[in-house]
Short mmCIF file of C-alpha atoms in Angstrom, two decimals:
data_model
loop_
_atom_site.label_atom_id
_atom_site.label_comp_id
_atom_site.label_asym_id
_atom_site.label_seq_id
_atom_site.Cartn_x
_atom_site.Cartn_y
_atom_site.Cartn_z
CA UNK A 1107 -0.04 0.15 -0.06
CA UNK A 1108 1.18 3.45 -0.25
CA UNK A 1109 1.31 5.32 2.91
CA UNK A 1110 1.80 8.76 2.59
CA UNK A 1111 -1.24 10.91 3.01
CA UNK A 1112 -3.48 7.27 3.38
CA UNK A 1113 -6.42 6.68 5.79
CA UNK A 1114 -5.73 3.31 7.97
CA UNK A 1115 -8.99 1.88 8.74
CA UNK A 1116 -8.98 -1.65 8.27
CA UNK A 1117 -6.48 -4.70 8.65
CA UNK A 1118 -7.74 -5.53 5.02
CA UNK A 1119 -5.78 -2.54 3.61
CA UNK A 1120 -2.78 -4.40 4.43
CA UNK A 1121 -0.42 -7.10 2.83
CA UNK A 1122 2.33 -9.01 4.51
CA UNK A 1123 4.91 -6.20 2.67
CA UNK A 1124 3.08 -3.66 4.45
CA UNK A 1125 3.06 -5.16 7.58
CA UNK A 1126 7.03 -5.65 7.58
CA UNK A 1127 7.25 -2.37 6.62
CA UNK A 1128 5.72 -0.94 9.60
CA UNK A 1129 7.47 -3.44 11.60
CA UNK A 1130 10.85 -2.28 10.46
CA UNK A 1131 10.20 1.37 10.92
CA UNK A 1132 8.66 0.56 13.85
CA UNK A 1133 12.14 -0.59 15.39
CA UNK A 1134 13.66 2.22 14.38
CA UNK A 1135 11.34 4.67 16.44
CA UNK A 1136 13.02 2.40 19.67
CA UNK A 1137 15.41 4.98 20.50
CA UNK A 1138 12.50 7.86 21.16
CA UNK A 1139 10.00 5.86 22.51
CA UNK A 1140 12.24 4.72 25.19
CA UNK A 1141 13.87 8.34 25.07
CA UNK A 1142 17.22 7.76 24.40
CA UNK A 1143 16.63 10.05 21.76
CA UNK A 1144 13.95 12.73 20.81
CA UNK A 1145 13.20 14.16 17.72
CA UNK A 1146 11.53 17.19 16.21
CA UNK A 1147 10.35 15.67 13.13
CA UNK A 1148 6.45 16.71 13.42
CA UNK A 1149 6.92 19.97 14.87
CA UNK A 1150 4.25 22.11 14.40
CA UNK A 1151 1.79 19.23 13.14
CA UNK A 1152 -1.23 18.51 15.01
CA UNK A 1153 -3.14 15.33 15.98
CA UNK A 1154 -6.63 15.18 16.22
CA UNK A 1155 -7.56 12.68 18.97
CA UNK A 1156 -11.29 12.08 18.57
CA UNK A 1157 -12.27 9.83 21.17
CA UNK A 1158 -16.38 9.08 21.28
CA UNK A 1159 -15.74 5.91 23.45
CA UNK A 1160 -13.86 4.93 26.41
CA UNK A 1161 -10.27 4.36 26.37
CA UNK A 1162 -7.31 5.09 28.00
CA UNK A 1163 -4.32 2.78 26.23
CA UNK A 1164 -4.92 3.78 23.18
CA UNK A 1165 -5.87 7.62 23.16
CA UNK A 1166 -2.93 8.25 25.58
CA UNK A 1167 -0.24 5.73 23.26
CA UNK A 1168 -1.45 7.69 20.08
CA UNK A 1169 -1.26 10.93 22.06
CA UNK A 1170 2.21 10.02 23.39
CA UNK A 1171 3.61 8.59 20.06
CA UNK A 1172 2.43 11.96 18.17
CA UNK A 1173 4.39 13.95 20.85
CA UNK A 1174 7.78 11.99 20.90
CA UNK A 1175 7.63 12.86 17.13
CA UNK A 1176 7.62 16.26 18.08
CA UNK A 1177 3.61 17.12 17.31
CA UNK A 1178 0.92 18.54 18.86
CA UNK A 1179 -2.20 16.57 20.68
CA UNK A 1180 -6.11 18.21 20.74
CA UNK A 1181 -8.27 15.71 22.11
CA UNK A 1182 -11.74 15.45 22.09
CA UNK A 1183 -13.19 12.71 24.79
CA UNK A 1184 -16.87 11.42 24.57
CA UNK A 1185 -20.23 12.55 22.78
CA UNK A 1186 -20.99 15.16 25.54
CA UNK A 1187 -18.06 17.16 24.86
CA UNK A 1188 -18.50 17.47 21.21
CA UNK A 1189 -20.98 19.04 18.55
CA UNK A 1190 -22.72 15.46 18.03
CA UNK A 1191 -24.43 15.75 21.32
CA UNK A 1192 -26.35 18.37 19.28
CA UNK A 1193 -27.04 16.67 16.50
CA UNK A 1194 -24.06 17.21 14.31
CA UNK A 1195 -23.41 14.54 11.37
CA UNK A 1196 -20.07 13.00 11.11
CA UNK A 1197 -19.33 14.44 7.62
CA UNK A 1198 -20.11 17.80 9.40
CA UNK A 1199 -17.67 17.05 12.42
CA UNK A 1200 -14.96 15.94 9.64
CA UNK A 1201 -15.31 18.56 7.33
CA UNK A 1202 -14.74 21.02 10.57
CA UNK A 1203 -11.79 19.20 12.53
CA UNK A 1204 -10.08 18.08 9.44
CA UNK A 1205 -9.42 21.65 8.94
CA UNK A 1206 -7.63 22.35 12.40
CA UNK A 1207 -5.46 18.98 12.32
CA UNK A 1208 -2.57 17.40 10.05
CA UNK A 1209 -4.03 13.78 10.87
CA UNK A 1210 -6.98 12.38 12.83
CA UNK A 1211 -7.46 9.03 15.23
CA UNK A 1212 -11.07 8.44 16.10
CA UNK A 1213 -12.63 5.84 17.98
CA UNK A 1214 -16.87 5.24 17.73
CA UNK A 1215 -19.19 2.69 19.05
CA UNK A 1216 -20.94 2.32 15.91
CA UNK A 1217 -19.04 -0.26 13.23
CA UNK A 1218 -18.30 1.51 9.84
CA UNK A 1219 -18.63 4.63 11.62
CA UNK A 1220 -14.74 5.78 11.31
CA UNK A 1221 -15.08 4.98 7.54
CA UNK A 1222 -17.86 7.23 7.14
CA UNK A 1223 -16.03 10.05 8.65
CA UNK A 1224 -12.80 9.32 6.87
CA UNK A 1225 -14.51 9.86 3.45
CA UNK A 1226 -15.25 13.21 4.21
CA UNK A 1227 -11.85 14.42 5.97
CA UNK A 1228 -9.41 16.19 4.34
CA UNK A 1229 -6.68 15.00 6.48
CA UNK A 1230 -5.63 11.11 7.14
CA UNK A 1231 -7.83 8.91 9.39
CA UNK A 1232 -6.50 6.31 11.54
CA UNK A 1233 -9.12 4.21 13.06
CA UNK A 1234 -9.01 3.91 16.96
CA UNK A 1235 -11.19 1.09 17.15
CA UNK A 1236 -15.31 1.27 15.48
CA UNK A 1237 -17.52 -0.64 17.64
CA UNK A 1238 -17.07 -4.44 17.50
CA UNK A 1239 -15.80 -4.49 14.03
CA UNK A 1240 -12.00 -3.60 13.70
CA UNK A 1241 -8.92 -2.23 15.90
CA UNK A 1242 -6.36 -2.11 13.10
CA UNK A 1243 -3.51 -0.70 15.27
CA UNK A 1244 -3.92 -2.85 17.92
CA UNK A 1245 -3.79 -6.03 15.57
CA UNK A 1246 -0.60 -4.56 14.69
CA UNK A 1247 0.87 -4.04 17.89
CA UNK A 1248 -0.15 -7.30 18.82
CA UNK A 1249 1.52 -8.82 16.20
CA UNK A 1250 4.84 -6.52 16.16
CA UNK A 1251 4.95 -8.51 20.28
CA UNK A 1252 4.20 -11.62 19.19
CA UNK A 1253 7.28 -11.54 16.50
CA UNK A 1254 9.28 -10.01 19.10
CA UNK A 1255 8.08 -12.84 21.73
CA UNK A 1256 8.84 -15.41 19.36
CA UNK A 1257 12.35 -13.93 18.16
CA UNK A 1258 13.34 -14.29 21.72
CA UNK A 1259 12.62 -18.27 21.25
CA UNK A 1260 14.26 -18.05 17.69
CA UNK A 1261 10.98 -18.65 15.86
CA UNK A 1262 8.83 -16.16 13.72
CA UNK A 1263 5.44 -15.75 13.20
CA UNK A 1264 5.04 -18.28 10.44
CA UNK A 1265 4.35 -21.68 12.16
CA UNK A 1266 2.51 -20.16 15.16
CA UNK A 1267 0.04 -21.50 17.92
CA UNK A 1268 -2.08 -18.83 19.41
CA UNK A 1269 -5.28 -19.63 21.90
CA UNK A 1270 -7.52 -17.00 21.24
CA UNK A 1271 -9.55 -16.83 24.56
CA UNK A 1272 -12.54 -15.52 25.96
CA UNK A 1273 -15.30 -12.83 23.86
CA UNK A 1274 -14.47 -13.59 20.59
CA UNK A 1275 -17.84 -12.39 19.15
CA UNK A 1276 -17.25 -8.69 19.84
CA UNK A 1277 -13.74 -8.69 20.81
CA UNK A 1278 -12.83 -6.27 17.91
CA UNK A 1279 -9.07 -7.12 18.62
CA UNK A 1280 -8.85 -10.45 17.83
CA UNK A 1281 -11.22 -9.44 14.85
CA UNK A 1282 -8.56 -7.69 13.33
CA UNK A 1283 -5.78 -10.02 14.89
CA UNK A 1284 -7.45 -13.09 13.09
CA UNK A 1285 -7.32 -11.33 9.76
CA UNK A 1286 -3.89 -10.31 9.67
CA UNK A 1287 -2.33 -13.74 10.71
CA UNK A 1288 -4.36 -14.86 7.45
CA UNK A 1289 -0.99 -13.11 5.83
CA UNK A 1290 1.21 -15.91 7.60
CA UNK A 1291 1.85 -19.69 6.81
CA UNK A 1292 1.12 -22.52 8.71
CA UNK A 1293 -0.43 -20.80 11.54
CA UNK A 1294 -2.62 -22.72 14.20
CA UNK A 1295 -5.19 -20.33 15.58
CA UNK A 1296 -7.73 -22.10 18.56
CA UNK A 1297 -10.63 -20.23 19.24
CA UNK A 1298 -11.93 -20.94 22.93
CA UNK A 1299 -15.29 -19.01 24.05
CA UNK A 1300 -18.79 -20.00 24.54
CA UNK A 1301 -20.96 -21.07 21.45
CA UNK A 1302 -22.99 -17.93 22.38
CA UNK A 1303 -19.73 -15.83 22.41
CA UNK A 1304 -17.97 -17.25 19.08
CA UNK A 1305 -15.83 -16.00 16.86
CA UNK A 1306 -18.03 -14.58 13.71
CA UNK A 1307 -18.57 -17.31 10.98
CA UNK A 1308 -16.96 -15.08 8.34
CA UNK A 1309 -13.93 -14.57 9.91
CA UNK A 1310 -13.22 -17.98 10.59
CA UNK A 1311 -14.19 -18.68 6.96
CA UNK A 1312 -11.64 -16.34 5.62
CA UNK A 1313 -9.02 -18.05 8.33
CA UNK A 1314 -9.49 -21.29 6.68
CA UNK A 1315 -9.32 -19.87 3.04
CA UNK A 1316 -6.27 -18.13 3.81
CA UNK A 1317 -4.94 -21.82 4.80
CA UNK A 1318 -5.12 -21.19 8.85
CA UNK A 1319 -5.78 -24.19 10.51
CA UNK A 1320 -8.99 -23.10 12.74
CA UNK A 1321 -10.12 -25.42 15.77
CA UNK A 1322 -13.11 -24.11 17.68
CA UNK A 1323 -13.10 -25.17 21.30
CA UNK A 1324 -15.16 -24.19 24.59
CA UNK A 1325 -12.87 -26.03 27.34
CA UNK A 1326 -9.67 -24.12 28.24
CA UNK A 1327 -7.12 -26.17 29.61
CA UNK A 1328 -6.99 -28.99 26.87
CA UNK A 1329 -7.03 -26.17 24.13
CA UNK A 1330 -4.07 -24.29 25.98
CA UNK A 1331 -2.02 -27.24 26.09
CA UNK A 1332 0.12 -26.78 22.99
CA UNK A 1333 0.48 -23.59 21.97
CA UNK A 1334 2.96 -20.71 21.73
CA UNK A 1335 0.64 -17.90 22.89
CA UNK A 1336 -2.37 -17.14 25.08
CA UNK A 1337 -4.35 -14.31 24.00
CA UNK A 1338 -7.33 -13.43 26.49
CA UNK A 1339 -9.96 -11.04 26.28
CA UNK A 1340 -12.21 -9.57 28.62
CA UNK A 1341 -15.87 -9.80 28.27
CA UNK A 1342 -16.94 -6.64 26.68
CA UNK A 1343 -20.05 -6.01 28.63
CA UNK A 1344 -20.29 -2.55 27.17
CA UNK A 1345 -21.54 -4.23 23.63
CA UNK A 1346 -24.49 -6.63 25.10
CA UNK A 1347 -27.84 -5.49 25.43
CA UNK A 1348 -27.82 -5.91 29.42
CA UNK A 1349 -25.62 -6.04 32.30
CA UNK A 1350 -27.36 -9.62 33.04
CA UNK A 1351 -26.53 -10.82 29.78
CA UNK A 1352 -23.06 -9.93 30.16
CA UNK A 1353 -23.00 -11.23 33.74
CA UNK A 1354 -23.92 -15.19 32.38
CA UNK A 1355 -20.56 -15.37 30.36
CA UNK A 1356 -18.28 -13.23 33.20
CA UNK A 1357 -15.24 -15.42 34.94
CA UNK A 1358 -16.08 -18.65 32.63
CA UNK A 1359 -12.34 -18.56 31.22
CA UNK A 1360 -10.18 -17.65 34.37
CA UNK A 1361 -6.13 -17.78 33.58
CA UNK A 1362 -4.18 -18.00 36.62
CA UNK A 1363 -0.77 -19.15 37.54
CA UNK A 1364 -1.99 -22.40 38.64
CA UNK A 1365 -3.60 -23.14 35.31
CA UNK A 1366 -0.92 -21.99 33.65
CA UNK A 1367 1.42 -24.40 35.42
CA UNK A 1368 -1.20 -27.12 34.74
CA UNK A 1369 -1.54 -27.12 31.64
CA UNK A 1370 1.04 -24.54 29.33
CA UNK A 1371 3.97 -25.22 28.04
CA UNK A 1372 6.84 -23.72 30.26
CA UNK A 1373 7.69 -20.98 27.94
CA UNK A 1374 4.01 -20.03 26.44
CA UNK A 1375 3.58 -16.17 26.00
CA UNK A 1376 0.43 -14.46 28.03
CA UNK A 1377 -0.97 -11.63 25.78
CA UNK A 1378 -4.08 -9.64 26.79
CA UNK A 1379 -5.40 -6.10 24.58
CA UNK A 1380 -6.30 -4.62 28.08
CA UNK A 1381 -7.84 -3.56 29.79
CA UNK A 1382 -8.37 -6.98 32.18
CA UNK A 1383 -11.33 -7.11 34.26
CA UNK A 1384 -9.91 -7.38 37.96
CA UNK A 1385 -12.76 -7.20 39.86
CA UNK A 1386 -13.38 -10.53 41.64
CA UNK A 1387 -16.54 -11.80 39.56
CA UNK A 1388 -14.33 -11.90 36.31
CA UNK A 1389 -10.60 -12.08 36.83
CA UNK A 1390 -9.79 -13.49 33.11
CA UNK A 1391 -6.33 -13.14 33.43
CA UNK A 1392 -5.34 -13.26 37.29
CA UNK A 1393 -3.29 -10.69 38.86
CA UNK A 1394 -1.06 -13.89 40.27
CA UNK A 1395 0.45 -13.86 37.12
CA UNK A 1396 1.93 -10.77 37.49
CA UNK A 1397 5.16 -11.98 38.37
CA UNK A 1398 5.08 -14.47 35.19
CA UNK A 1399 8.11 -13.66 32.95
CA UNK A 1400 5.98 -14.58 30.45
CA UNK A 1401 2.92 -12.13 30.76
CA UNK A 1402 3.77 -10.20 28.11
CA UNK A 1403 0.59 -7.76 28.78
CA UNK A 1404 2.71 -4.67 29.72
CA UNK A 1405 5.67 -5.23 26.84
CA UNK A 1406 2.51 -5.21 24.31
CA UNK A 1407 2.02 -1.93 25.19
CA UNK A 1408 5.06 -0.28 25.35
CA UNK A 1409 5.03 -1.69 21.71
CA UNK A 1410 2.10 -0.08 21.53
CA UNK A 1411 3.80 3.49 21.08
CA UNK A 1412 6.32 2.09 18.84
CA UNK A 1413 3.59 1.10 15.98
CA UNK A 1414 1.94 4.17 16.22
CA UNK A 1415 4.73 6.23 15.82
CA UNK A 1416 5.72 4.02 12.98
CA UNK A 1417 2.00 4.28 10.82
CA UNK A 1418 2.28 8.47 11.81
CA UNK A 1419 5.73 8.77 10.35
CA UNK A 1420 4.40 6.60 7.29
CA UNK A 1421 1.09 8.03 6.72
CA UNK A 1422 3.01 11.42 7.03
CA UNK A 1423 5.77 10.63 5.11
CA UNK A 1424 8.68 11.64 7.56
CA UNK A 1425 10.33 8.28 7.96
CA UNK A 1426 13.57 9.16 6.09
CA UNK A 1427 13.84 12.73 8.23
CA UNK A 1428 13.38 11.37 11.89
CA UNK A 1429 17.01 10.91 12.54
CA UNK A 1430 18.02 14.60 11.00
CA UNK A 1431 16.04 16.14 13.43
CA UNK A 1432 16.48 14.44 16.59
CA UNK A 1433 18.87 15.49 19.77
CA UNK A 1434 20.12 13.86 22.84
CA UNK A 1435 17.45 13.39 25.96
CA UNK A 1436 18.52 15.66 29.08
CA UNK A 1437 16.27 14.67 31.86
CA UNK A 1438 15.99 11.38 33.93
CA UNK A 1439 14.07 8.69 32.02
CA UNK A 1440 14.38 6.44 35.08
CA UNK A 1441 15.47 3.29 33.09
CA UNK A 1442 11.82 2.07 32.74
CA UNK A 1443 12.76 0.07 29.53
#
């Protein structure tokens, strides 16, 4: 794909070479994301960060990624603080906000809304999640994390064995990740969920048509016994018609240290798009895993900044200029990376 000036709306835009290009640029961003260097390559550029659905990691990491490239961030959070609450259309909002910004990231609870917004925007738009549909930057950072974790074991993404566990019906992160895995060879995916929360049939069929080996199961322990990655997801309660319906499934598939030790291979990587639900009735990924060195959830969040920096650099066509605008970091970075 031609990245410069393009919208990033769906994983379906990407070929394998495009993914590898993003990852190559993300690798270049590591000194800046880890505060060993700083760059002002986007000095004067403005990101419109428009989030009409709750978000912590995606919103802040997109903003941080833009700041780390030297740009400025303007944010809108929630319908109540926007003109949409007054009846303004997505078309009008897009026309106005794209006059104030050089690039826009948008999250919206309605499927297809970000694409509708992008069609009217005068600047590139990146999809920060549209309902239960897609979350392309999350899928890219998840796959980048998988690549990094497997590299430490002398492996690549090809021949991957992964179990996706939990709410696969409404979990947009797994929808996008499944589509992305179709680009790789000899991938084995086990989908673990209650039947009512299974992966949408069209995504399962897409994977199988692409040569992905797919197994569907409602049994956690046997499904995580021979995989490289366990990717856990929470119950997406905000997408159920009632709280009572969501509560029927909460806590059904709990991964804790005892379950991990009894069933997983010793180096099985644990991933989760976050937030994990740490309430007692849920705990799909228990706090007792926090000291497990194979818990990669916080490496995932760190990788999100790298990948989102790469997307901005590619879309705004500054990849070759980043180092030319670099200088040393002058503050204490606390050695947190």
